[in-house]
Short mmCIF file of C-alpha atoms and ligand atoms in Angstrom, two decimals:
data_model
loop_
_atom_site.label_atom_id
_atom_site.label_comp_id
_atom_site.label_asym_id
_atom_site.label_seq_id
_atom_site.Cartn_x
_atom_site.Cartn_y
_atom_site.Cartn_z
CA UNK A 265 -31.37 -4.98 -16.60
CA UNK A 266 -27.75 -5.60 -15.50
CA UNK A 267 -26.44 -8.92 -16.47
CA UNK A 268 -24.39 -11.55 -14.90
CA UNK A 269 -21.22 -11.98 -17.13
CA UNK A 270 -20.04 -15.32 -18.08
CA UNK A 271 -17.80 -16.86 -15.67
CA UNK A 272 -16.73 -20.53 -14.87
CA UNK A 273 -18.17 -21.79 -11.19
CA UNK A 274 -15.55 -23.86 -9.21
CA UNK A 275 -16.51 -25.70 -6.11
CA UNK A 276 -13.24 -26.99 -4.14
CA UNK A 277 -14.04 -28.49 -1.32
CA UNK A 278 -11.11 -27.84 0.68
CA UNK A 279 -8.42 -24.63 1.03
CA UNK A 280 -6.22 -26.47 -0.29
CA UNK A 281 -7.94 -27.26 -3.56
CA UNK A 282 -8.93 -23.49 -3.54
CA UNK A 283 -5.28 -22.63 -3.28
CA UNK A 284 -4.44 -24.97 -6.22
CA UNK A 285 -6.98 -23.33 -8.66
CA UNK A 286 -5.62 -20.16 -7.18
CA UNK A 287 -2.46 -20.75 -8.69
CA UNK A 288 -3.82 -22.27 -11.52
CA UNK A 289 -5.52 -19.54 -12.98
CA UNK A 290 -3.58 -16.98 -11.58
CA UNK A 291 -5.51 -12.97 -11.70
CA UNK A 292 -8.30 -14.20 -13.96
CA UNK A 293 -9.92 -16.29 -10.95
CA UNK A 294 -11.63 -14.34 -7.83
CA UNK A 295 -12.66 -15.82 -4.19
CA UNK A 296 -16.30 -16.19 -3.98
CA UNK A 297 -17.65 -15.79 -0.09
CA UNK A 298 -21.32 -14.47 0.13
CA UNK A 299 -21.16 -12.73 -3.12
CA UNK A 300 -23.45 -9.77 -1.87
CA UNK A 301 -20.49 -7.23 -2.87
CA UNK A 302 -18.66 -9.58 -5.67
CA UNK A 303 -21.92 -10.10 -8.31
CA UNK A 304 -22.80 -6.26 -7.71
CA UNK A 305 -19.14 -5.55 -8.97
CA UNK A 306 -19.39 -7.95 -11.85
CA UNK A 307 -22.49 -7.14 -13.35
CA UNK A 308 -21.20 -3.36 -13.38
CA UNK A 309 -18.30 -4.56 -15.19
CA UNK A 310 -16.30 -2.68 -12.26
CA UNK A 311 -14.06 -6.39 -12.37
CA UNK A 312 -13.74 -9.14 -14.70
CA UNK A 313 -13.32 -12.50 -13.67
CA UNK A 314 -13.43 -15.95 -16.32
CA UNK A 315 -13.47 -18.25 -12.80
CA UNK A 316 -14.89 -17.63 -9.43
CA UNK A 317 -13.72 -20.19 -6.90
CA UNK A 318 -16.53 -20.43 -3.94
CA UNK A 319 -15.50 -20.69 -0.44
CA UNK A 320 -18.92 -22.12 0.22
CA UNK A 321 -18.83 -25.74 0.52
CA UNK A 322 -15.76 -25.39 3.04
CA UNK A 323 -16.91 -26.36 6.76
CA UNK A 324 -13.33 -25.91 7.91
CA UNK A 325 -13.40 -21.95 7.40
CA UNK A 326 -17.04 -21.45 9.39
CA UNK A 327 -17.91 -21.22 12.89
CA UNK A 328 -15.73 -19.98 15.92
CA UNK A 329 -13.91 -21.01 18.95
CA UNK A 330 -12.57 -19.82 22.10
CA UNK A 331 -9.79 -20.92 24.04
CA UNK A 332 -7.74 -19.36 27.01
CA UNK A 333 -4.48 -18.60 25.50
CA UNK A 334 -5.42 -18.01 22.20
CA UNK A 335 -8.53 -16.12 22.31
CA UNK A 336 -11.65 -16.30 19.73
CA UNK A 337 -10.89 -17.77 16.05
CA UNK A 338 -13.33 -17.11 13.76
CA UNK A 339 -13.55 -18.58 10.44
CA UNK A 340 -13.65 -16.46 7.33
CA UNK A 341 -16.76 -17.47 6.05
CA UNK A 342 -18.59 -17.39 9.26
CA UNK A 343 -21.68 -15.43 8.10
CA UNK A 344 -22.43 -11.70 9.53
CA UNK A 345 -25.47 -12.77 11.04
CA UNK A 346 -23.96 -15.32 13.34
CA UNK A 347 -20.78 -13.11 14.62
CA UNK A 348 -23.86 -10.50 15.32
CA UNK A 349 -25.85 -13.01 17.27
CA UNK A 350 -23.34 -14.56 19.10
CA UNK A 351 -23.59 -13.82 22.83
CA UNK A 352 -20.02 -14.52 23.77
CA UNK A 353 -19.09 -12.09 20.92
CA UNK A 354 -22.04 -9.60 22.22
CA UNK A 355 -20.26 -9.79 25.96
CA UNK A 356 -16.99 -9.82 25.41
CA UNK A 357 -16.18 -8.07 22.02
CA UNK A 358 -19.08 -5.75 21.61
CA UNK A 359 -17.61 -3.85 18.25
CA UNK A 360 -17.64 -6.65 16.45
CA UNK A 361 -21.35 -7.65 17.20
CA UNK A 362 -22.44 -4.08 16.75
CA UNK A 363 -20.22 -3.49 13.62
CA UNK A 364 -21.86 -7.06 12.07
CA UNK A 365 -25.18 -5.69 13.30
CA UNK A 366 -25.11 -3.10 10.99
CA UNK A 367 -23.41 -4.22 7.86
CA UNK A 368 -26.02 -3.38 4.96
CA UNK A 369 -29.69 -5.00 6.06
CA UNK A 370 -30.67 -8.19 7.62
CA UNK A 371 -30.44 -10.37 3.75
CA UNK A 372 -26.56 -9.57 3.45
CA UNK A 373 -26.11 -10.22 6.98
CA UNK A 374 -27.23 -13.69 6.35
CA UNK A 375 -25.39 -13.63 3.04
CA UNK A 376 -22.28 -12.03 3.83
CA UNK A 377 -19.33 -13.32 5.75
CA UNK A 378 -17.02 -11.96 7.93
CA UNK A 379 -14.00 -12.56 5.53
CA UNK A 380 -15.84 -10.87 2.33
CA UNK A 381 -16.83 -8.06 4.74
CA UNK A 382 -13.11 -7.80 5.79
CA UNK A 383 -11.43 -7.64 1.86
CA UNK A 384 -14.29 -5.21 1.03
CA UNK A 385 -12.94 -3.37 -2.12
CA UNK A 386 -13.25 0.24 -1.66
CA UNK A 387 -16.02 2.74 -3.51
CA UNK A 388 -15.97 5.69 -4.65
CA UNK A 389 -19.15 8.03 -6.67
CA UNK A 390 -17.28 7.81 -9.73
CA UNK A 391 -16.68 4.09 -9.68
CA UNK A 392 -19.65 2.20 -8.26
CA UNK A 393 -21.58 3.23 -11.54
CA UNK A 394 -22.92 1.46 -14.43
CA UNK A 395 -19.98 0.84 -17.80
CA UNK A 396 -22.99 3.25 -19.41
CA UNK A 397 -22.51 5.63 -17.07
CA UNK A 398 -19.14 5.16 -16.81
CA UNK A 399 -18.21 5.86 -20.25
CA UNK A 400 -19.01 9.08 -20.66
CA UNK A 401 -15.94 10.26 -18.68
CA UNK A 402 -12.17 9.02 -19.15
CA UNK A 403 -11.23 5.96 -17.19
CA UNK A 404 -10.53 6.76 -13.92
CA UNK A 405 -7.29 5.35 -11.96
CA UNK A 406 -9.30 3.12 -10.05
CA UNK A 407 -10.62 1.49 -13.21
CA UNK A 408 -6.76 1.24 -14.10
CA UNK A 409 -6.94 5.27 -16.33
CA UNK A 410 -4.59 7.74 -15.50
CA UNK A 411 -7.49 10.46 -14.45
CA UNK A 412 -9.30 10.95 -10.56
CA UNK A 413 -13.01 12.15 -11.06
CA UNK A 414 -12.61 13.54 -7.04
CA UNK A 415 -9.40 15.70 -7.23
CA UNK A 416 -7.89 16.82 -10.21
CA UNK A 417 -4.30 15.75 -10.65
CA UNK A 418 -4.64 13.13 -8.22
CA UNK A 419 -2.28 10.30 -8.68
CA UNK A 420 -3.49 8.24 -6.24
CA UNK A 421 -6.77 6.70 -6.33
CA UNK A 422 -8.76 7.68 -2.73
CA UNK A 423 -11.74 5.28 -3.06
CA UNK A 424 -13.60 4.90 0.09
CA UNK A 425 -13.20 1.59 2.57
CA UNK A 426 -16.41 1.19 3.80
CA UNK A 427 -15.93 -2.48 5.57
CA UNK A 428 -18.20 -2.34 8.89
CA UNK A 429 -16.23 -4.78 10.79
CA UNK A 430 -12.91 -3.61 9.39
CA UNK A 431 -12.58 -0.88 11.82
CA UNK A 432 -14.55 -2.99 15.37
CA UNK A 433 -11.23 -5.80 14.47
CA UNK A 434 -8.52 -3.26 14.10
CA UNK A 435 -9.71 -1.19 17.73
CA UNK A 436 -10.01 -5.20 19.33
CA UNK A 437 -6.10 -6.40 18.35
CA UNK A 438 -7.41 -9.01 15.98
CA UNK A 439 -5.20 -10.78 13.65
CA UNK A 440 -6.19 -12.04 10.29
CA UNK A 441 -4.51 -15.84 8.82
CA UNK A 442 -3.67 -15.51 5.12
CA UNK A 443 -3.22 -18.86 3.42
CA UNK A 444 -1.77 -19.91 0.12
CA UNK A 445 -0.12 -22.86 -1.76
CA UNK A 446 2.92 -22.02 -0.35
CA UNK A 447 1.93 -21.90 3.67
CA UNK A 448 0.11 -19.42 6.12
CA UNK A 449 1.17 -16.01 7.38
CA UNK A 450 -0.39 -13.95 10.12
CA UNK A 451 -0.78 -9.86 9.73
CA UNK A 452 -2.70 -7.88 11.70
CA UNK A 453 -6.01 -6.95 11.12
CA UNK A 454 -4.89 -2.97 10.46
CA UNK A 455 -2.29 -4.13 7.93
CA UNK A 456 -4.99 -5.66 6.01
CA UNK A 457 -5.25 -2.47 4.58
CA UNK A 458 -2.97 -0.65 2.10
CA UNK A 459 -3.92 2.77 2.28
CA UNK A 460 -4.42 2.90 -1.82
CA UNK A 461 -7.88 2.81 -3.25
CA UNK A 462 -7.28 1.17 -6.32
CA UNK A 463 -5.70 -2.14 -4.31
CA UNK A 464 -7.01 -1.80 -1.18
CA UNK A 465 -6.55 -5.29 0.59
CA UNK A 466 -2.66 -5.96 1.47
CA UNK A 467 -3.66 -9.88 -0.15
CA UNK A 468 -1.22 -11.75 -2.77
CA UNK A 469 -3.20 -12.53 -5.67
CA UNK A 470 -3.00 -16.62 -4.24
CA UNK A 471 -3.55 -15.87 -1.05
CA UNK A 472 -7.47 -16.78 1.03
CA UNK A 473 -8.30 -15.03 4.19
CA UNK A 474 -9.03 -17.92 6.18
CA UNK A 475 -9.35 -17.20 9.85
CA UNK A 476 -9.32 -14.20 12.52
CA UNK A 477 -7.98 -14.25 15.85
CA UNK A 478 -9.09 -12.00 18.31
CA UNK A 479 -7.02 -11.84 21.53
CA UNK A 480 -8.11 -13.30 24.94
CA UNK A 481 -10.20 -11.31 26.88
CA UNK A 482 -9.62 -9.00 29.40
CA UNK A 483 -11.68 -6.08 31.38
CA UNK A 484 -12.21 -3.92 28.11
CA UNK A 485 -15.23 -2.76 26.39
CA UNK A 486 -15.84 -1.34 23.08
CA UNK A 487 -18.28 -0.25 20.92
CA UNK A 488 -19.05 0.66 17.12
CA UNK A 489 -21.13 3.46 15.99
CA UNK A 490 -21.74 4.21 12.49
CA UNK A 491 -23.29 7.50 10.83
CA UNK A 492 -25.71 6.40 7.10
CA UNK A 493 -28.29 7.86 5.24
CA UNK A 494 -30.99 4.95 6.05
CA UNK A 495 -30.12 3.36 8.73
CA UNK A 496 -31.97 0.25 7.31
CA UNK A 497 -29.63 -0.28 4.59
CA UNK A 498 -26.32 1.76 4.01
CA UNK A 499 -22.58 2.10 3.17
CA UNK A 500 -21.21 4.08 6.23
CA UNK A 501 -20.34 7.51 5.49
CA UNK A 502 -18.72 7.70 8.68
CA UNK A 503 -17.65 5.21 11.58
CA UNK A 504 -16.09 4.99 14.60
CA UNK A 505 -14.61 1.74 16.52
CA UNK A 506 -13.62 2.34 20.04
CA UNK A 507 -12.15 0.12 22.80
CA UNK A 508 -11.36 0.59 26.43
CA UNK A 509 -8.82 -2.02 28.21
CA UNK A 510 -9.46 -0.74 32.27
CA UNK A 511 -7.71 -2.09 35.44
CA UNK A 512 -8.88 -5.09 37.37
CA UNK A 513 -11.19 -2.37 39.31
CA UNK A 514 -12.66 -0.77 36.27
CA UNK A 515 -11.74 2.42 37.63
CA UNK A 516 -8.31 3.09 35.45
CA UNK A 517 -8.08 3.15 31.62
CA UNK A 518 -5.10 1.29 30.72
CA UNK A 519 -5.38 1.40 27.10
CA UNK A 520 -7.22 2.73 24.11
CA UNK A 521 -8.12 2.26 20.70
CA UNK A 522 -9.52 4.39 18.48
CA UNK A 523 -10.40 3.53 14.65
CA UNK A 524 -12.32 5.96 12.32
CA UNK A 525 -13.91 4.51 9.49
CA UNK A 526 -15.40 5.74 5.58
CA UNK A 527 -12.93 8.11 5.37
CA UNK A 528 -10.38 7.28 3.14
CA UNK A 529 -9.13 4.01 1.44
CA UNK A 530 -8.16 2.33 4.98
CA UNK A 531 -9.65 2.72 8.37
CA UNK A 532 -7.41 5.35 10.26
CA UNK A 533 -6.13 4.58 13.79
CA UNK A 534 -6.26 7.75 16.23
CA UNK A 535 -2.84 7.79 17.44
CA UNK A 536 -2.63 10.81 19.13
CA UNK A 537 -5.34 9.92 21.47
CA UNK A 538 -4.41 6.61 23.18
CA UNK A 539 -1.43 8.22 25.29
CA UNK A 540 -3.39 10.93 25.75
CA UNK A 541 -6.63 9.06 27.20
CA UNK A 542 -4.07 6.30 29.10
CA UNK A 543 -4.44 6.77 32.74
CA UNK A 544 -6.62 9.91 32.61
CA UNK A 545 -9.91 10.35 34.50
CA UNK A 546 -11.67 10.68 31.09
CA UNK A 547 -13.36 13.83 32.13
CA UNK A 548 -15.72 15.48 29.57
CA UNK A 549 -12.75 18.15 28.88
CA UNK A 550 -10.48 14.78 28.28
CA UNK A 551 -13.15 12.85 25.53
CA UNK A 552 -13.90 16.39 23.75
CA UNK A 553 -10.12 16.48 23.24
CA UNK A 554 -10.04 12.90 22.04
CA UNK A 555 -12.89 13.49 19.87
CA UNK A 556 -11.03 16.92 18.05
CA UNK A 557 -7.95 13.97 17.75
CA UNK A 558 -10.53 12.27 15.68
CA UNK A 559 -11.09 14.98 13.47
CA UNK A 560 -7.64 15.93 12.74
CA UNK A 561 -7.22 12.53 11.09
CA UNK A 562 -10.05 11.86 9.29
CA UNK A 563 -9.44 13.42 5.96
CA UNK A 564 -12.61 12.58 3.70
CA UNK A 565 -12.39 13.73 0.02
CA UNK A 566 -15.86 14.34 -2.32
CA UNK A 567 -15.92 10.64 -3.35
CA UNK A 568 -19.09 9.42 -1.52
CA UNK A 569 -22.89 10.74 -1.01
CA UNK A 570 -21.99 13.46 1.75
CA UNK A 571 -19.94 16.56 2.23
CA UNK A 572 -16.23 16.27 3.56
CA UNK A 573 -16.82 18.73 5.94
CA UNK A 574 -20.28 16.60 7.58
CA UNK A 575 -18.08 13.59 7.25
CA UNK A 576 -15.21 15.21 9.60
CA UNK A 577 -17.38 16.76 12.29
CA UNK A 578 -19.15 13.49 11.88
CA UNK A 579 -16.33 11.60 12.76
CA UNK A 580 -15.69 14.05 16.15
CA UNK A 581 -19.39 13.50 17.56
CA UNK A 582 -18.98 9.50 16.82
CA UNK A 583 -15.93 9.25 18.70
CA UNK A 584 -17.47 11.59 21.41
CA UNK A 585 -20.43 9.71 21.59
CA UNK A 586 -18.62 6.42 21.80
CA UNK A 587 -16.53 6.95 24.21
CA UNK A 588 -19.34 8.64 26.17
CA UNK A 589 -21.10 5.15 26.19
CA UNK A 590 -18.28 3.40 27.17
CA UNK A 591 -17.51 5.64 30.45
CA UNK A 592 -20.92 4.65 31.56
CA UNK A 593 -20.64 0.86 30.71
CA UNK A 594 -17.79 0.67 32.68
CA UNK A 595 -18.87 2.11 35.50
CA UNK A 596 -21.83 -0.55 35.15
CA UNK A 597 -19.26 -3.45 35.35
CA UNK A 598 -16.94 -1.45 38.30
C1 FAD B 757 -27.19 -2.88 -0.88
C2 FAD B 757 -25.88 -3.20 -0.23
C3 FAD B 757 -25.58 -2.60 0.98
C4 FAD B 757 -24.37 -2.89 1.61
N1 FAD B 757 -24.09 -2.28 2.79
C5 FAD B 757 -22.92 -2.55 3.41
C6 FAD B 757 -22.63 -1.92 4.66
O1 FAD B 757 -23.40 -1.15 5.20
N2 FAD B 757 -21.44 -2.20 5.25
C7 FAD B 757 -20.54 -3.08 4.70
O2 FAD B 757 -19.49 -3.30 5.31
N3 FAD B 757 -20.81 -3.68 3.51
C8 FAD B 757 -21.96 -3.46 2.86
N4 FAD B 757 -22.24 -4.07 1.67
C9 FAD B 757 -21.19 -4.84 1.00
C10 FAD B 757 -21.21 -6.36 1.23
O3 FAD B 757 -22.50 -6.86 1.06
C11 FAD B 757 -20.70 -6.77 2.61
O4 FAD B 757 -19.49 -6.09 2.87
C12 FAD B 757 -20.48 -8.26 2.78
O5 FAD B 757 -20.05 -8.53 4.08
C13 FAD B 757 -19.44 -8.84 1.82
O6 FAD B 757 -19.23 -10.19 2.16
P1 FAD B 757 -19.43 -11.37 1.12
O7 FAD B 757 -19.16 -12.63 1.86
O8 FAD B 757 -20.74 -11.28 0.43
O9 FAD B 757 -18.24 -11.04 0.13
P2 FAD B 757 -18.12 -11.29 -1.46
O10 FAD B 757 -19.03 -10.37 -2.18
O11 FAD B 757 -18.20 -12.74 -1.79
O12 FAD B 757 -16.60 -10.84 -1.66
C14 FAD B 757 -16.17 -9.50 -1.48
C15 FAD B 757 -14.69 -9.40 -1.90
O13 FAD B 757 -13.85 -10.08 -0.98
C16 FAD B 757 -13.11 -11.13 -1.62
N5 FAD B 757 -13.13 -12.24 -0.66
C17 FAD B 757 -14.22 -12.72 -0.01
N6 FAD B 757 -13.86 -13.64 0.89
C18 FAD B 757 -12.52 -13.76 0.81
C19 FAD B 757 -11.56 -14.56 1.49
N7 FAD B 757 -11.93 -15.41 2.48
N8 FAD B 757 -10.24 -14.45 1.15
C20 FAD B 757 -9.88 -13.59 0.17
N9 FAD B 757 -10.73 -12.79 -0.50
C21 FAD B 757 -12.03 -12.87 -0.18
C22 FAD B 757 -13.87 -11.41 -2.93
O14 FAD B 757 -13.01 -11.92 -3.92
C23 FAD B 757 -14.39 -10.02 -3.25
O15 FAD B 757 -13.37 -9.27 -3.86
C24 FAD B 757 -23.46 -3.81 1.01
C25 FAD B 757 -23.79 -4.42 -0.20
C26 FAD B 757 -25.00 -4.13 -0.82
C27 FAD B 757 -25.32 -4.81 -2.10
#
């Protein structure tokens, strides 16, 4: 049986307490939302932490709220299973719901919150093991070694980000509030992400992710699909977010976002695609294109239960498929 290290429990009550303890003791304390992914990492030994300071007793960082000008703010430890549930969030930002929807089983979803889902460290085979396990090979860089288990030579670690709702917040514009003893700052939700595996989450070591702000709404859809082994209870091992903004007639794309997930240590944006797909009819001919776009960027390595090769094409009939669903949604609303 795995065992719970000892660690020191800390309750503040308010973010600015949190922030204080923050400070006081500095890289040896870690933010405690759900702890669905947090204990898991502990009791592997993957972290060590002598103080966990819980986010849980804090009313001021759950629940959400729209308003006109500044769209939908959603606290950070709003759990999964509400942001699935909600039906403003199920009309009007539908890869959020659906990304929530899917995020492990039911129990996390209840667990979980939006802001642990979002700082997500990344995974990787040779990391996500037992110290037993572990041992038997040379520490890896994502352990802090100087060795990559996935490609020989490597110096950079390529551990997996496999955050559901990541991706659905990066396609919808959202923004993500970072606060610390020394005030807030505002980044977006795609530079949330630092591209390295080994520190994935673009957070100073005193600063909580306390809110997300998605913008105001507007005639857009989107969706998020995601590819797992059991689709009752999986890591992705690929996704894809999409969003269509159309005209006021539905009959025009105006804008498009495209975010493919699980396939390295951030979610990648398709680029390429979202001049390409403005203004077009989005014929078949036009989404297969998109979808090749898709493949082009997604670049997985052998660092998760699946081939790189299924994970690319993957990522192609995902965006295909999404898209797809979208076309005929909008001509639902037109
Ligand atoms: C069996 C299993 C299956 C899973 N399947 C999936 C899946 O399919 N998709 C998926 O996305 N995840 C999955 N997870 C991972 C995890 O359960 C979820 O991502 C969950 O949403 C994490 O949220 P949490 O509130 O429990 O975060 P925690 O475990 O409490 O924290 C996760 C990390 O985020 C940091 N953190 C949390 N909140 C904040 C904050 N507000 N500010 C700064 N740092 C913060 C913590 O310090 C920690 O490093 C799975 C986990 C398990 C055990």
């Amino acid at each position: 049986m795995m065992r719970l290290p000892r660690f020191e429990h800390l309750f503040p009550t308010t973010v600015k307490e949190a922030c204080i303890l923050l400070d006081q003791f500095g890289p040896k304390a870690r933010i405690l939302a759900g702890g669905t992914d947090l204990f898991v990492a502990l009791k592997l030994k993957n972290i060590q932490s002598s103080h966990l300071i819980s986010l849980k007793g804090m009313k001021e960082l759950k629940g959400m709220n729209y308003q006109e000008k500044e769209g939908l703010k959603i606290g950070a430890m709003t759990p999964l299973h509400q942001v699935r549930k909600d039906p403003f969030i199920m009309e009007h930002y539908q890869a959020l719901a659906q990304a929530a929807a899917v995020v492990g089983s039911p129990q996390i979803q209840r667990m979980g919150t939006l802001g642990g889902n979002l700082c997500l460290n990344t995974r990787c085979f040779f990391y996500n093991q037992s110290s037993k396990w572990r041992k038997h090979r040379s520490v890896c860089l994502k352990m802090g070694g100087d060795v990559c288990h996935v490609i020989s030579k490597g110096k950079k670690c390529l551990a997996v980000f496999s955050g559901d709702t990541g991706p659905a917040l990066i396609a919808l514009g959202a923004k993500a509030k970072l606060t610390s003893s020394k005030g807030v700052r505002w980044i977006t939700v795609k530079d949330l992400y630092t591209g390295d595996g080994k520190e994935p989450i673009a957070l100073d070591a005193n600063e909580i992710l306390t809110e997300i702000q998605l913008p105001p709404i507007t005639e857009q859809i989107s969706t998020y699909l995601k590819y797992r082994i059991r689709g009752s209870i999986d890591f992705p091992l690929v996704g894809v977010a999409a969003k269509i903004a159309f005209n006021a007639r539905w009959d025009t794309c105006v804008e498009t976002k495209l975010v493919v997930n699980a396939v390295g240590p951030a979610p990648v944006e398709v680029r390429e695609a979202e001049p390409f797909l403005k203004n077009s009819l989005l014929s078949h001919e036009v989404i297969r294109k998109a979808a090749d776009m898709a493949v082009a960027v997604a670049h997985p390595v052998a660092n998760i239960d699946s081939t790189p090769t299924y994970r690319r094409t993957m990522a192609g009939i995902l965006t295909q498929k999404a898209l797809e669903e979208l076309i005929k949604q909008s001509h639902l609303q037109g």
